[in-house]
Amino acid sequence: MKRYRHIILLTILIITQSTAFAQEELSASQLYANAVNAVNDNSVANDFNAIQQLNSSAEMSHAPAARYLGLMYWFGKIVIKDIPTAQRWLYKADCIECSNSKQPANKSFSYFYIRIFSAHNGGKTKEECIKKQKEITAKISQLDTRLRHNAPYWHLDAGYFLSKEEAESMAVNIKMQFPQYRKSIKIIKDTKIYR
């Protein structure tokens, strides 16, 4: 009889712990989703809460939140650019994922950005890109824009996004506000080694 009680109590304990773990994971996922939405809503007022939510989610061993924090510190998105802090968060994300998959850390991260405009290296190409950059940042102030020169082309790129969906959402926003770039906008994936 005592043996059956122990088995029943052990079963209840396992179910309770797995339910608590699932609730913790759900709240970490929810914190992460809320934070990403706050980062991308173009409201400076929500940025501080977004960082707090990402920190909380990452501390609950939520790998995407840790990776997102690493991305933010790597590129200086909302926070001050800080490569050592970025490396710590990216490594933490890798460690969380490694403990789940039993694979070694890859020490790199992928991100997406939007190529808004690209032009052949002609007479006034750089000036044209600068003009378009000013036009876009005047309407979408929190969007990180930058010029890139890969001879013979000048590119106007924007944003650092952890997921393709996040980049696509911003691309739709840009297309709505700037229909003239509708055909030239592309989502590009890039990878960087952080260690």
GROMACS .gro file of C-alpha atoms in nm, residues 9-170:
model
  162
    9LEU     CA    1   0.294   1.099  -0.501
   10LEU     CA    2   0.592   1.073  -0.736
   11THR     CA    3   0.361   1.089  -1.039
   12ILE     CA    4   0.183   1.397  -0.899
   13LEU     CA    5   0.518   1.562  -0.829
   14ILE     CA    6   0.643   1.495  -1.185
   15ILE     CA    7   0.319   1.629  -1.337
   16THR     CA    8   0.334   1.940  -1.115
   17GLN     CA    9   0.696   2.009  -1.205
   18SER     CA   10   0.639   1.961  -1.578
   19THR     CA   11   0.333   2.189  -1.563
   20ALA     CA   12   0.535   2.455  -1.378
   21PHE     CA   13   0.813   2.423  -1.635
   22ALA     CA   14   0.562   2.458  -1.920
   23GLN     CA   15   0.412   2.769  -1.757
   24GLU     CA   16   0.760   2.918  -1.708
   25GLU     CA   17   0.846   2.848  -2.073
   26LEU     CA   18   0.516   2.997  -2.184
   27SER     CA   19   0.575   3.311  -1.982
   28ALA     CA   20   0.932   3.336  -2.117
   29SER     CA   21   0.796   3.300  -2.471
   30GLN     CA   22   0.526   3.556  -2.401
   31LEU     CA   23   0.777   3.801  -2.254
   32TYR     CA   24   0.993   3.754  -2.562
   33ALA     CA   25   0.701   3.810  -2.802
   34ASN     CA   26   0.590   4.121  -2.614
   35ALA     CA   27   0.947   4.258  -2.614
   36VAL     CA   28   0.997   4.205  -2.988
   37ASN     CA   29   0.666   4.379  -3.058
   38ALA     CA   30   0.770   4.669  -2.835
   39VAL     CA   31   1.109   4.700  -3.006
   40ASN     CA   32   0.945   4.715  -3.348
   41ASP     CA   33   0.658   4.951  -3.267
   42ASN     CA   34   0.879   5.258  -3.326
   43SER     CA   35   0.793   5.397  -2.983
   44VAL     CA   36   1.086   5.499  -2.764
   45ALA     CA   37   0.857   5.485  -2.460
   46ASN     CA   38   0.832   5.104  -2.488
   47ASP     CA   39   1.203   5.036  -2.540
   48PHE     CA   40   1.299   5.021  -2.171
   49ASN     CA   41   1.020   4.771  -2.097
   50ALA     CA   42   1.125   4.566  -2.399
   51ILE     CA   43   1.480   4.534  -2.269
   52GLN     CA   44   1.353   4.434  -1.923
   53GLN     CA   45   1.123   4.171  -2.075
   54LEU     CA   46   1.404   4.032  -2.291
   55ASN     CA   47   1.634   4.016  -1.987
   56SER     CA   48   1.367   3.834  -1.784
   57SER     CA   49   1.296   3.592  -2.067
   58ALA     CA   50   1.666   3.524  -2.128
   59GLU     CA   51   1.724   3.465  -1.756
   60MET     CA   52   1.450   3.198  -1.777
   61SER     CA   53   1.675   3.019  -2.031
   62HIS     CA   54   1.480   3.129  -2.336
   63ALA     CA   55   1.741   3.106  -2.615
   64PRO     CA   56   1.570   3.339  -2.869
   65ALA     CA   57   1.553   3.617  -2.606
   66ALA     CA   58   1.923   3.579  -2.522
   67ARG     CA   59   2.009   3.578  -2.892
   68TYR     CA   60   1.793   3.887  -2.951
   69LEU     CA   61   1.970   4.071  -2.668
   70GLY     CA   62   2.303   3.972  -2.819
   71LEU     CA   63   2.191   4.106  -3.155
   72MET     CA   64   2.079   4.435  -2.996
   73TYR     CA   65   2.411   4.486  -2.818
   74TRP     CA   66   2.612   4.376  -3.123
   75PHE     CA   67   2.455   4.635  -3.352
   76GLY     CA   68   2.355   4.897  -3.094
   77LYS     CA   69   1.984   4.854  -3.160
   78ILE     CA   70   1.806   5.060  -2.889
   79VAL     CA   71   2.096   4.997  -2.645
   80ILE     CA   72   2.451   5.129  -2.661
   81LYS     CA   73   2.667   4.905  -2.879
   82ASP     CA   74   2.867   4.674  -2.651
   83ILE     CA   75   3.041   4.378  -2.817
   84PRO     CA   76   3.151   4.199  -2.493
   85THR     CA   77   2.792   4.210  -2.362
   86ALA     CA   78   2.665   4.094  -2.700
   87GLN     CA   79   2.911   3.803  -2.694
   88ARG     CA   80   2.794   3.699  -2.346
   89TRP     CA   81   2.427   3.694  -2.451
   90LEU     CA   82   2.501   3.516  -2.779
   91TYR     CA   83   2.709   3.256  -2.597
   92LYS     CA   84   2.432   3.208  -2.341
   93ALA     CA   85   2.184   3.150  -2.626
   94ASP     CA   86   2.421   2.895  -2.781
   95CYS     CA   87   2.464   2.719  -2.444
   96ILE     CA   88   2.088   2.698  -2.391
   97GLU     CA   89   2.040   2.555  -2.739
   98CYS     CA   90   2.335   2.315  -2.695
   99SER     CA   91   2.196   2.178  -2.371
  100ASN     CA   92   1.868   2.108  -2.551
  101SER     CA   93   2.020   1.956  -2.866
  102LYS     CA   94   2.351   1.810  -2.734
  103GLN     CA   95   2.544   1.985  -3.014
  104PRO     CA   96   2.848   2.211  -2.964
  105ALA     CA   97   2.809   2.589  -2.973
  106ASN     CA   98   2.853   2.729  -3.325
  107LYS     CA   99   2.979   3.070  -3.202
  108SER     CA  100   2.802   3.255  -3.480
  109PHE     CA  101   2.466   3.417  -3.528
  110SER     CA  102   2.244   3.488  -3.822
  111TYR     CA  103   2.034   3.796  -3.874
  112PHE     CA  104   1.829   3.957  -4.147
  113TYR     CA  105   1.829   4.305  -4.291
  114ILE     CA  106   1.632   4.487  -4.557
  115ARG     CA  107   1.795   4.609  -4.876
  116ILE     CA  108   1.575   4.907  -4.965
  117PHE     CA  109   1.759   5.038  -5.265
  118SER     CA  110   2.056   4.946  -5.479
  119ALA     CA  111   2.215   5.149  -5.758
  120HIS     CA  112   2.506   5.111  -5.997
  121ASN     CA  113   2.806   5.330  -5.925
  122GLY     CA  114   2.721   5.627  -6.140
  123GLY     CA  115   2.772   5.999  -6.106
  124LYS     CA  116   2.525   6.084  -5.828
  125THR     CA  117   2.447   5.739  -5.690
  126LYS     CA  118   2.582   5.801  -5.339
  127GLU     CA  119   2.396   6.132  -5.311
  128GLU     CA  120   2.079   5.961  -5.428
  129CYS     CA  121   2.116   5.692  -5.158
  130ILE     CA  122   2.179   5.958  -4.891
  131LYS     CA  123   1.865   6.146  -5.000
  132LYS     CA  124   1.657   5.826  -4.981
  133GLN     CA  125   1.809   5.743  -4.642
  134LYS     CA  126   1.710   6.083  -4.499
  135GLU     CA  127   1.361   6.047  -4.643
  136ILE     CA  128   1.312   5.707  -4.476
  137THR     CA  129   1.459   5.797  -4.136
  138ALA     CA  130   1.241   6.110  -4.124
  139LYS     CA  131   0.930   5.888  -4.124
  140ILE     CA  132   1.062   5.575  -3.948
  141SER     CA  133   1.307   5.724  -3.700
  142GLN     CA  134   1.397   5.404  -3.514
  143LEU     CA  135   1.490   5.210  -3.826
  144ASP     CA  136   1.867   5.167  -3.845
  145THR     CA  137   1.969   5.264  -4.198
  146ARG     CA  138   2.315   5.254  -4.349
  147LEU     CA  139   2.487   5.296  -4.681
  148ARG     CA  140   2.708   5.019  -4.811
  149HIS     CA  141   2.942   5.036  -5.107
  150ASN     CA  142   3.028   4.713  -5.287
  151ALA     CA  143   3.184   4.838  -5.608
  152PRO     CA  144   3.028   4.914  -5.847
  153TYR     CA  145   2.704   4.931  -5.640
  154TRP     CA  146   2.575   5.154  -5.361
  155HIS     CA  147   2.319   4.992  -5.130
  156LEU     CA  148   2.077   5.141  -4.881
  157ASP     CA  149   2.021   4.878  -4.611
  158ALA     CA  150   1.807   4.891  -4.299
  159GLY     CA  151   1.753   4.710  -3.974
  160TYR     CA  152   1.897   4.413  -3.790
  161PHE     CA  153   1.633   4.146  -3.738
  162LEU     CA  154   1.661   3.811  -3.566
  163SER     CA  155   1.387   3.647  -3.771
  164LYS     CA  156   1.277   3.668  -4.131
  165GLU     CA  157   0.919   3.732  -4.015
  166GLU     CA  158   1.031   4.039  -3.820
  167ALA     CA  159   1.219   4.171  -4.125
  168GLU     CA  160   0.919   4.102  -4.350
  169SER     CA  161   0.690   4.289  -4.113
  170MET     CA  162   0.915   4.596  -4.127
   0.00000   0.00000   0.00000
